[in-house]
Coordinates of C-alpha atoms in Angstrom, one line a residue:
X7 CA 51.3 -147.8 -10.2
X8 CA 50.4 -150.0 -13.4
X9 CA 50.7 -148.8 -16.3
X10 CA 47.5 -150.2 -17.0
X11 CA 46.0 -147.3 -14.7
X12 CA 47.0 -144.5 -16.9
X13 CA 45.0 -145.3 -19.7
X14 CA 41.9 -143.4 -19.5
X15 CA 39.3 -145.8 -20.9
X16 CA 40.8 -148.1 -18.4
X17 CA 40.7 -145.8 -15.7
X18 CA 37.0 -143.9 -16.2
X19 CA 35.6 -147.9 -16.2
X20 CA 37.0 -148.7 -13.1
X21 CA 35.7 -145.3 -11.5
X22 CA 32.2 -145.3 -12.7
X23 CA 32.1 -148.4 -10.3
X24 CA 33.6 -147.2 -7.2
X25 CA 30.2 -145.3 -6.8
X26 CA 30.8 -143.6 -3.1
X27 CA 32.0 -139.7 -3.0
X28 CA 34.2 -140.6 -0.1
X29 CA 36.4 -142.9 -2.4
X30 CA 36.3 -140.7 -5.5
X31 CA 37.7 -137.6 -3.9
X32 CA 40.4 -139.9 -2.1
X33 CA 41.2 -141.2 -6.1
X34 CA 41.3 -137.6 -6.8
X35 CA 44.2 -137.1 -4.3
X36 CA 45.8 -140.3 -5.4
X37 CA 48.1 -138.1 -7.9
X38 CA 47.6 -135.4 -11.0
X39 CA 46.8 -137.8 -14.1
X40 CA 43.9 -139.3 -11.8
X41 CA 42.3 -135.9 -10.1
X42 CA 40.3 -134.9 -13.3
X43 CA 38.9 -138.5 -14.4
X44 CA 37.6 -139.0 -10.4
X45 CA 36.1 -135.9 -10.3
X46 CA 34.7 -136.4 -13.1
X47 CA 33.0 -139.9 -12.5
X48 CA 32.2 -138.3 -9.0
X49 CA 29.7 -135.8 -10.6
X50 CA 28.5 -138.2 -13.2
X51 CA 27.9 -141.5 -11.1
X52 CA 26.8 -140.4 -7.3
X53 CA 24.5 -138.3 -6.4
X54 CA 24.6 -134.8 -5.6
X55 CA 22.5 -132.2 -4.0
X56 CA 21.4 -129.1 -5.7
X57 CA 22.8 -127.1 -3.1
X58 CA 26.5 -128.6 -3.7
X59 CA 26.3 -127.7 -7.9
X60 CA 24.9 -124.0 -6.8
X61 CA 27.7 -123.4 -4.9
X62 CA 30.2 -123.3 -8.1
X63 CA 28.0 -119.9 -8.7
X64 CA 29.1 -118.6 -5.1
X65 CA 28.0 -119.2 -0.9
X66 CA 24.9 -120.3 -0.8
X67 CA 23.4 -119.0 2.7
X68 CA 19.8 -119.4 4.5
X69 CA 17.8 -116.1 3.4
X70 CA 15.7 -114.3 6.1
X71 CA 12.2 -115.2 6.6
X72 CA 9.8 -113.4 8.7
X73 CA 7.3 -116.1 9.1
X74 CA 7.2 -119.2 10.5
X75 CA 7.9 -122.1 8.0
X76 CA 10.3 -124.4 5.9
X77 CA 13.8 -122.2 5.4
X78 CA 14.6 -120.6 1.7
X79 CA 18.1 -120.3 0.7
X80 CA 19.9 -117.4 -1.8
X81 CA 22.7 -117.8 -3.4
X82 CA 24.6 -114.9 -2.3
X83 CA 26.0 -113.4 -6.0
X84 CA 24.5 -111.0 -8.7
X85 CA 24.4 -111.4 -11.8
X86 CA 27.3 -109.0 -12.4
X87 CA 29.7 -111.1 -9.9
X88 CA 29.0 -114.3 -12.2
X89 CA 31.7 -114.5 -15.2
X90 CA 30.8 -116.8 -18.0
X91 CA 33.6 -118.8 -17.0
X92 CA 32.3 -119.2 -13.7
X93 CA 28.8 -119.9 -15.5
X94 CA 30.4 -122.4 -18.0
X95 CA 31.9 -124.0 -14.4
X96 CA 28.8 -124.1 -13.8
X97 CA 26.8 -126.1 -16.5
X98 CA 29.9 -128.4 -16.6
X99 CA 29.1 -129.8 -13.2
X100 CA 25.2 -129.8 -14.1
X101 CA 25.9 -131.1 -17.5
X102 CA 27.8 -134.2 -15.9
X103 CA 25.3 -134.7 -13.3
X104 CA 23.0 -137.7 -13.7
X105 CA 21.5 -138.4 -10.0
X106 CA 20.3 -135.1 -7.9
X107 CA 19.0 -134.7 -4.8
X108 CA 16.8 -132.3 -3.5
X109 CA 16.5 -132.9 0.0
X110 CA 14.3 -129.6 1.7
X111 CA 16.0 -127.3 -0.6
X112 CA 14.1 -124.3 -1.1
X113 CA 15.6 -121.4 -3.3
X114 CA 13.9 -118.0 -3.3
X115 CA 12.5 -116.4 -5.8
X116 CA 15.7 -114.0 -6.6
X117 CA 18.3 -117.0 -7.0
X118 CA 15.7 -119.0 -9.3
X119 CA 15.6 -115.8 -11.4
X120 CA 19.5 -114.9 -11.1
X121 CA 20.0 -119.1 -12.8
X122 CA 17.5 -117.5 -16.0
X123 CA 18.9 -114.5 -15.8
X124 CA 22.5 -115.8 -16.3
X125 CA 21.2 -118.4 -18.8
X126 CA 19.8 -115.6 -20.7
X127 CA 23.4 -113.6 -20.7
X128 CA 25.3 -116.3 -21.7
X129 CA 23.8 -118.6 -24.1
X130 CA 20.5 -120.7 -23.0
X131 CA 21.7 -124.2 -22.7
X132 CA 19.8 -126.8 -20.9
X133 CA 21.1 -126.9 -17.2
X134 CA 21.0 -131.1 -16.7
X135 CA 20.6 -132.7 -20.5
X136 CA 21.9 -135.7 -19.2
X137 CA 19.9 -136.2 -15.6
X138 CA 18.5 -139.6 -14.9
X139 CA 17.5 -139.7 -11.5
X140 CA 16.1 -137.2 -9.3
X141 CA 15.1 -137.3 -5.2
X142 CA 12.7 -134.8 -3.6
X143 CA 11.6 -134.3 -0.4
X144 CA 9.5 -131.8 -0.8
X145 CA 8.5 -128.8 1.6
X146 CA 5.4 -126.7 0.3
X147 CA 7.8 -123.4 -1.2
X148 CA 10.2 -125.7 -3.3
X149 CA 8.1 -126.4 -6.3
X150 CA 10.0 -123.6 -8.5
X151 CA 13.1 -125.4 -7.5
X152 CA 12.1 -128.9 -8.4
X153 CA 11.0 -127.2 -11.5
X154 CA 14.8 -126.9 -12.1
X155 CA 15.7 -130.3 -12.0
X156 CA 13.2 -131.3 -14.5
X157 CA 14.5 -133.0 -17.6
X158 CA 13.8 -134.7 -20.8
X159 CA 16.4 -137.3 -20.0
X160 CA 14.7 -138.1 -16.6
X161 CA 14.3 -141.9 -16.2
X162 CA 13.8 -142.4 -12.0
X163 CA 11.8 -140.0 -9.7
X164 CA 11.4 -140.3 -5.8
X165 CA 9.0 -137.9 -4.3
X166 CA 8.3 -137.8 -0.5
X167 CA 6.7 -135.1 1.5
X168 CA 7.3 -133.4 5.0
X169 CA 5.0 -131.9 7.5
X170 CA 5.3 -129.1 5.2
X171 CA 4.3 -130.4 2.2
X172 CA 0.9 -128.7 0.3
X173 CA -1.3 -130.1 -2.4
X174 CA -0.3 -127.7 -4.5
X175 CA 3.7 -128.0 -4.7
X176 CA 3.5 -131.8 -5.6
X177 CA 0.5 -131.3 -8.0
X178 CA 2.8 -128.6 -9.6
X179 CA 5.9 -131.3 -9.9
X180 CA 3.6 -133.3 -11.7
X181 CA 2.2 -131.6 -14.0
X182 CA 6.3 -130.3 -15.0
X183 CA 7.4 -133.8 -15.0
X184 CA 3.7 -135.0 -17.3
X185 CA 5.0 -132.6 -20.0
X186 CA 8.6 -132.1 -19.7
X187 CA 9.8 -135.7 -19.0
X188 CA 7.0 -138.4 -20.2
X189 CA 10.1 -140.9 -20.8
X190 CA 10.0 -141.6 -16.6
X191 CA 10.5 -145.5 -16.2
X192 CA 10.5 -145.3 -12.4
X193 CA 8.3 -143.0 -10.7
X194 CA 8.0 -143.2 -7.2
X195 CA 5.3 -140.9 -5.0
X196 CA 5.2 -141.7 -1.2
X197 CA 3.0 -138.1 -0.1
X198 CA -0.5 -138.1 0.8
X199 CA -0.6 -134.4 -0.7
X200 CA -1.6 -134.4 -4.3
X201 CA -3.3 -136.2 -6.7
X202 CA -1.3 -138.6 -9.3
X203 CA -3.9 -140.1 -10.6
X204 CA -4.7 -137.5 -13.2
X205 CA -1.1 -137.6 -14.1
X206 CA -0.6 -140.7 -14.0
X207 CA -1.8 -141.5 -17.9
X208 CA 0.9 -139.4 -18.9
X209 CA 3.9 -142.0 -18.4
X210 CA 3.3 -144.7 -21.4
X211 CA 7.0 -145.9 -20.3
X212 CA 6.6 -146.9 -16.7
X213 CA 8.4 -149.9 -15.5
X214 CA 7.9 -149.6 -11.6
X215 CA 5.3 -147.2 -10.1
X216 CA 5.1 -146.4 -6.3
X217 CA 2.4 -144.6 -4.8
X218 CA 3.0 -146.1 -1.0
X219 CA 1.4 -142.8 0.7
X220 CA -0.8 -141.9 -2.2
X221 CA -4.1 -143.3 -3.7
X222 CA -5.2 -143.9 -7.3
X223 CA -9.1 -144.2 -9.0
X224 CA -10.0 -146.4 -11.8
X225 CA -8.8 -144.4 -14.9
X226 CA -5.5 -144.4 -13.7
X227 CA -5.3 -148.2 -12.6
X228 CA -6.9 -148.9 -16.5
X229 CA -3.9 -147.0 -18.1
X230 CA -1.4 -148.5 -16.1
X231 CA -2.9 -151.8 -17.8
X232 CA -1.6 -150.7 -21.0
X233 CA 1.5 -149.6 -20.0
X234 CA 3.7 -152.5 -21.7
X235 CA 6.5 -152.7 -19.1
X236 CA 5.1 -152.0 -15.8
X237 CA 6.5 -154.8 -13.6
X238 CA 5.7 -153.6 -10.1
X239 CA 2.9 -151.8 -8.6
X240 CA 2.7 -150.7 -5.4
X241 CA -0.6 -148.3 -4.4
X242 CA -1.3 -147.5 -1.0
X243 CA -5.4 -146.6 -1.5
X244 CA -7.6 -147.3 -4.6
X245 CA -10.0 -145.5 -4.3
X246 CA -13.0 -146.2 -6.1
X247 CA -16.2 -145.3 -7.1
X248 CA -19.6 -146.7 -8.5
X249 CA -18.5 -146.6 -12.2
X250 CA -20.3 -149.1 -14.9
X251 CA -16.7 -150.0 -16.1
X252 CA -16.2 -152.7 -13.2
X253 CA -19.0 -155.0 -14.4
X254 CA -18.7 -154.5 -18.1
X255 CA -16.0 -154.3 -21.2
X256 CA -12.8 -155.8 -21.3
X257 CA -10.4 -157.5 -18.9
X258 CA -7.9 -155.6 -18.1
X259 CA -4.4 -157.0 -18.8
X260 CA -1.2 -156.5 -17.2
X261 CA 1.0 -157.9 -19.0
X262 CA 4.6 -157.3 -18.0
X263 CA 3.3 -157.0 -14.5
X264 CA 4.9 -159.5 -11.8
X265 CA 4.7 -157.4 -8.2
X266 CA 1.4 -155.8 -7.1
X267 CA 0.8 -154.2 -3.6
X268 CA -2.2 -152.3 -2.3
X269 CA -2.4 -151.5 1.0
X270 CA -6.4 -150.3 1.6
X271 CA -9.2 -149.2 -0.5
X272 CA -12.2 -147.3 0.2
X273 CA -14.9 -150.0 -0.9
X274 CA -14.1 -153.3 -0.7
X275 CA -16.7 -154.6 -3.1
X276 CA -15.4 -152.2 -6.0
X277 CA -11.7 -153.3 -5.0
X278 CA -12.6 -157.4 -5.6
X279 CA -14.1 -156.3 -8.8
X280 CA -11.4 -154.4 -9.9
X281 CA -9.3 -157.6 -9.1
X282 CA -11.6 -159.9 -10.5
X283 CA -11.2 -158.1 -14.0
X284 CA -7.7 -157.6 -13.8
X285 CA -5.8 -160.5 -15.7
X286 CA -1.3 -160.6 -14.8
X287 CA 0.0 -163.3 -16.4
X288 CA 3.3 -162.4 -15.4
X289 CA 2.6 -162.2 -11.7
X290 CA 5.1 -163.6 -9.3
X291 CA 4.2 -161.6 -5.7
X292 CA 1.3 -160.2 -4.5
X293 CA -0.1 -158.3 -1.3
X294 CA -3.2 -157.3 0.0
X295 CA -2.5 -155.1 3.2
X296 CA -6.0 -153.9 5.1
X297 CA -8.3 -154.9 2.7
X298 CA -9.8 -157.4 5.0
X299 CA -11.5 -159.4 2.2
X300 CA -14.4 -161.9 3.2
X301 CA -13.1 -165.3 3.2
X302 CA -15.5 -166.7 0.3
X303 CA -14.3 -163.6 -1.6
X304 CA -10.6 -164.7 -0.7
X305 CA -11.5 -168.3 -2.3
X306 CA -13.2 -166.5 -5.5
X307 CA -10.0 -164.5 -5.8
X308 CA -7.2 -167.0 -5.2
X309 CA -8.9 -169.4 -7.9
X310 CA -9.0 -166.3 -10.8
X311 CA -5.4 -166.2 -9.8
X312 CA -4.8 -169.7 -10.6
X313 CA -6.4 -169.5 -13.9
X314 CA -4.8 -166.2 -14.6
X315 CA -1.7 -166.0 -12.4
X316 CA -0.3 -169.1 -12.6
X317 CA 3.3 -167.6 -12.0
X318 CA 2.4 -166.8 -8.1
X319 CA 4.6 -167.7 -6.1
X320 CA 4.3 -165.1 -2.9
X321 CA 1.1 -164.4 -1.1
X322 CA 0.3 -161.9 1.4
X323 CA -3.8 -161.5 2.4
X324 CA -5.7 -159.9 5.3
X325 CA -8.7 -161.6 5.9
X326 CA -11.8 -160.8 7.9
X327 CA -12.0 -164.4 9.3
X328 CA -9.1 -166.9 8.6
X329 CA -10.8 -170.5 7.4
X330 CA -9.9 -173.6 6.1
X331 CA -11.6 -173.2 3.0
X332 CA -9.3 -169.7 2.6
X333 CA -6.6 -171.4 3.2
X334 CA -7.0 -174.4 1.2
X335 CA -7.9 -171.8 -1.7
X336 CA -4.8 -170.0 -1.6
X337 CA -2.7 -173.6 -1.5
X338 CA -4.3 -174.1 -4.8
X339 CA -1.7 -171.8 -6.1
X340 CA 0.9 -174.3 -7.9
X341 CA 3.9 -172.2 -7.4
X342 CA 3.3 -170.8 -4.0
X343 CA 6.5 -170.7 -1.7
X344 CA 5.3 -167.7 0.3
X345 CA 2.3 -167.7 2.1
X346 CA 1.3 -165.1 5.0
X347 CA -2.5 -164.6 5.8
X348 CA -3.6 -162.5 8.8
X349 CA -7.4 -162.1 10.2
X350 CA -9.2 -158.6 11.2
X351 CA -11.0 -161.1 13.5
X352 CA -10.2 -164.5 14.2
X353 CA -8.8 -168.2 12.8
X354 CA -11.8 -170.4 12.5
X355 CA -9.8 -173.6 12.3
X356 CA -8.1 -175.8 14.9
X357 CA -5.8 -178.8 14.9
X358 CA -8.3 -180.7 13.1
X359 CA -8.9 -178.7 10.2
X360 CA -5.3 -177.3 10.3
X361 CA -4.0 -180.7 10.2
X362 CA -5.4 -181.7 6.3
X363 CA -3.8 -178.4 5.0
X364 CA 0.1 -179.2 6.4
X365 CA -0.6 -182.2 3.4
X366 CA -0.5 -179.1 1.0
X367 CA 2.5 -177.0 1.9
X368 CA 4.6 -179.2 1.2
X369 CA 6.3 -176.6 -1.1
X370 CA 5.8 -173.6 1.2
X371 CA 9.1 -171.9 2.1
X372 CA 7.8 -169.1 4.2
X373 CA 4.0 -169.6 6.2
X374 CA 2.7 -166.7 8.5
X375 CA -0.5 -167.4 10.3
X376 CA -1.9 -164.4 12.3
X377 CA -4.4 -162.9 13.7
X378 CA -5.6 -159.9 16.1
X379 CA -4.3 -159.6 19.7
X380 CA -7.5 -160.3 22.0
X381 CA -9.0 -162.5 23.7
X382 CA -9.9 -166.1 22.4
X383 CA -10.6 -169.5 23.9
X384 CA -8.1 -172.1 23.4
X385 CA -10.2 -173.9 20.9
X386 CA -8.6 -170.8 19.1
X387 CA -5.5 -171.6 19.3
X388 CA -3.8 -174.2 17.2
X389 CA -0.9 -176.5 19.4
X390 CA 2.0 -178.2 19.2
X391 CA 0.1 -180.7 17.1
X392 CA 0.1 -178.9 14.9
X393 CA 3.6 -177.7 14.6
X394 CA 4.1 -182.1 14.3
X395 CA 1.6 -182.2 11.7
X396 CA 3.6 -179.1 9.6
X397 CA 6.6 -180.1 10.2
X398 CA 5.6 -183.9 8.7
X399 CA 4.5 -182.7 5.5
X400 CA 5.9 -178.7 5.2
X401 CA 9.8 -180.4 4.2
X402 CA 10.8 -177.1 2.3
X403 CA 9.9 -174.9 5.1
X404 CA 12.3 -172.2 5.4
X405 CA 10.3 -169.8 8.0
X406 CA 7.3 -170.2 10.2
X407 CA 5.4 -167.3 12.3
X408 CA 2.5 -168.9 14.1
X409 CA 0.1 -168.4 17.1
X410 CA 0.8 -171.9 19.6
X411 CA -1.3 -172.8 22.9
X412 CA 1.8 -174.7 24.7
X413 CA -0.7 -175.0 27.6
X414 CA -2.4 -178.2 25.3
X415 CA 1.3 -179.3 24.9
X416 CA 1.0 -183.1 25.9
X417 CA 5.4 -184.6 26.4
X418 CA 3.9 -188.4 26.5
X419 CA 1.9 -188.4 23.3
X420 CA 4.5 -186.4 21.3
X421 CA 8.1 -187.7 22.0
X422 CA 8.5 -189.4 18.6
X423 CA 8.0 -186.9 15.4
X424 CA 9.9 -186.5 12.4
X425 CA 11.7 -182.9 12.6
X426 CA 11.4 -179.9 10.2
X427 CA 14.2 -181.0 7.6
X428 CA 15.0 -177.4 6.9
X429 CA 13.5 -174.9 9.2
X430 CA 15.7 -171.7 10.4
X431 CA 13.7 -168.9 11.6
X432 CA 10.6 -169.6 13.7
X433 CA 8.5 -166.8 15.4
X434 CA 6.0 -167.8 18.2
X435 CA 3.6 -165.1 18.2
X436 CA 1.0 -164.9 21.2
X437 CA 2.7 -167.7 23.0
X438 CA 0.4 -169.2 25.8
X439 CA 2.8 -171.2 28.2
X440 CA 3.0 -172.0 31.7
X441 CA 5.7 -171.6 33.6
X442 CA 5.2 -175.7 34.2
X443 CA 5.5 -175.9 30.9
X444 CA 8.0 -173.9 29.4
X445 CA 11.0 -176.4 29.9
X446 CA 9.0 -179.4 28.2
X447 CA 8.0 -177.3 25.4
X448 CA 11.2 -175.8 24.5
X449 CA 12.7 -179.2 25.1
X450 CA 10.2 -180.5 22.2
X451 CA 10.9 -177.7 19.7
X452 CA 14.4 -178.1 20.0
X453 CA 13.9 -181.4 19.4
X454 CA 11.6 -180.5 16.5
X455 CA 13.6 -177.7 15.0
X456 CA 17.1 -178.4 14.8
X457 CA 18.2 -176.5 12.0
X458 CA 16.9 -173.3 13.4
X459 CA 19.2 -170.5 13.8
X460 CA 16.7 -168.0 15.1
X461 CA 14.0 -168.7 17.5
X462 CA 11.9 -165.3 18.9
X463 CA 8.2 -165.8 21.3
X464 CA 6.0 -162.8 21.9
X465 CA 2.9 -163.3 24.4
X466 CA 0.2 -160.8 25.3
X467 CA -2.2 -159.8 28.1
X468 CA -5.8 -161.2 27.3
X469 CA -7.2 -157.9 27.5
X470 CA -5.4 -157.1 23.9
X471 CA -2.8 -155.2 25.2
X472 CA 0.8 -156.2 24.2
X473 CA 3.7 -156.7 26.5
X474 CA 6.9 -158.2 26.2
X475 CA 7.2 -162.2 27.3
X476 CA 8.2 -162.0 30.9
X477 CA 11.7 -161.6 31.0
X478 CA 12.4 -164.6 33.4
X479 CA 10.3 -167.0 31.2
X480 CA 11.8 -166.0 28.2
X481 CA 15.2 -166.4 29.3
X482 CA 14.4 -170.2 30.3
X483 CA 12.5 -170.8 27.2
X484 CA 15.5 -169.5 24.9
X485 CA 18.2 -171.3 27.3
X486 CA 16.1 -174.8 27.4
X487 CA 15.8 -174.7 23.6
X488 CA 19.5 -173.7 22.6
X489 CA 20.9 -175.9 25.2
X490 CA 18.5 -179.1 24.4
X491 CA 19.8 -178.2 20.4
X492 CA 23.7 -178.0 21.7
X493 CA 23.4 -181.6 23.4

């Protein structure tokens, strides 16, 4: 061994960044001088479970329960069979610990009071001064235990529910993390059980917020406008109400802000409000999952982002009814490279319209067109004109999901076309091909794509139903295209 590795400033540096228990206990077993320092960085750098630092106390065994429910766990000691050495054992592991987990970990009532009841014998010390991280999932009888893990130094929290989640545990959590750790930069709440919002205005110091199964109302979206390093914002529902605050005062400003993602609402109008007096300067992505936005609301709202997002450069929109004016909007954005817009109903342009707007992408890196699976006439469709057209004037185009008619496919009019320069994935969604068909038109997109290195076509039944492209055609389409791209 180097010498090098005996020094233990050296040593600690290089083990804080091993970061998996696995190779920290084999360090441990590596010899003597290096068994304390990867122990050490073990407890300090991954993260442990609850259960694991309880079991320096003694066993820790599933208690007896005589109704049905989430399990409860004791640990299997009194306070009399706890020395103070075994206590300050104890609060050494707890008081290295800086990432927890508390994965359906629910102590009873008796071992929650044995931990005060030992603090109480021996000195009342904090039991994690130095946590910074802490993962729940969260079962409706383990609030007093999250309670536990709640800490001043507390920096990142992840809370996710299971089928036996209640209102009442997570609300609980809350309210302990609102006035014991207010420092939270990170703060992440995937349940549909509890309310954040009225917490919510008690975390000046969030950076990232996630609330992917939760919803938030209006006084919690205009504090987290004047939090001054919130950068991403992901909310599942905002739910809003008639409330004289979206028509008058202010704009809100976000100023740090550069990802956003909400993923429904319960009134649509409030919701384009709320957006339309919401200015992010910083903004870089942004998604719009099930809001299914009118498309003249979709062009009012895509040129306030150019006036007051001019950083955009990622797009993601479900529209009621996919236009060209929409579309054209949205390509207004000067630094778009991502651009995915889907319909609740249908695309109301064809080649001809779609033809114009391949004259604006040609900085788009990633395009997704799509729409609902059902039944359309083929004026609906756009065609392997179109796919020309793009690939003419779309020269940065990196990925492309779009909905093809190969039955309009014509070999004679398109067998000279300049290829996408530097195309590599390609997804053909709703492909309508004939079997006649299917060698010419793979033929022409190998022709057309040959920097692709990942081709995928998914057809449905007219009725709406999906299926899988029948196996035989797929296996010629993918064998005509890879084997016209080999010669």
């Amino acid at each position: 061994m180097h010498a090098a590795l005996t020094l233990p400033e050296l040593l600690l540096h290089v083990l804080d960044h091993v970061g998996s228990q696995t190779d920290l206990l084999n360090a441990a077993l590596v010899c003597q001088s290096w068994k304390a320092w990867a122990l050490d960085s073990r407890w300090r750098c991954c993260r442990i479970s609850l259960r694991a630092l309880l079991r320096t106390l003694g066993p820790v065994k599933e208690a007896p329960c005589d109704r049905a429910g989430p399990s409860v766990f004791i640990v299997d000691v009194t306070p009399d069979d706890v020395s103070e050495e075994r206590w300050n054992a104890f609060l050494k592991r707890t008081q290295q610990a800086r990432h927890v987990s508390l994965n359906r970990f629910a102590l009873h009532r008796s071992s929650i009071d044995l931990i005060h009841s030992l603090s109480d014998t021996y000195g009342e010390r904090p039991l994690f001064p130095l946590l910074r991280s802490v993962t729940m999932t969260m079962n409706s009888n383990m609030a007093d235990t999250a309670i536990l893990l709640v800490s001043p130094s507390l920096r990142s929290v992840s809370i996710e529910n299971t089928p036996h989640s209640s209102h009442q545990s997570m609300n609980t959590v809350m309210k302990a993390l609102a006035s014991t750790a207010p420092s939270i930069h990170h703060l992440r709440f995937c349940s549909h059980w509890g309310d954040p919002s009225s917490q919510i205005p008690c975390f000046a110091d969030l950076r990232s917020l996630d609330c992917s199964n939760a919803s938030l109302d209006y006084n919690a979206w205009e504090f987290l406008a004047t939090c001054p390093s919130l950068t991403q914002l992901h909310v599942y529902e905002l739910r809003l109400e008639d409330d004289p605050r979206l028509l008058d005062g202010e704009p809100l400003v976000f100023d740090a802000l550069t990802h956003l993602r909400i993923s429904q609402t319960n009134s649509r109008t409030h919701t384009i409000q709320v957006l339309s007096k919401s200015h992010m300067p910083a903004l870089q992505s942004l998604v719009l999952f099930r809001l299914y936005l009118p498309s003249d609301e979709v062009q009012q709202l895509a040129c306030h982002w150019s006036r007051t997002s001019p950083l955009i450069d990622e797009l993601k929109v479900i529209c009621q009814t996919i236009d060209f004016k929409a579309i054209k909007a949205c390509l207004g954005l000067r630094r778009l490279r991502t651009l995915e817009i889907g319909s609740e109903r249908e695309i109301a342009i064809c080649d001809r319209g779609f033809a114009p707007l391949t004259k604006l992408m040609g900085k788009l890196e990633t395009l997704a067109l799509t729409w609902p699976i059902s039944h359309r006439p083929d004026s609906k469709y756009l065609t392997a004109s179109s796919l020309i057209s793009l690939a003419r004037h779309a020269t940065s185009l990196k990925n492309l999901t779009i909905i093809i008619n190969a039955d309009c496919f014509d070999s004679n009019t398109s067998s000279e076309h300049q290829p996408f320069a530097q195309l590599q994935t390609l997804f053909l969604e709703d492909l309508r091909v004939r079997a006649n068909n299917i060698s010419a038109f793979s033929t022409m997109l190998a022709s057309l794509c040959p920097a692709v290195s990942h081709m995928e076509a998914s057809q449905y039944y007219a009725c709406g139903r999906k299926c899988i492209m029948h196996s035989e055609w797929k296996r010629q389409l993918h064998d005509t295209f890879w084997a016209s791209r080999a010669s």
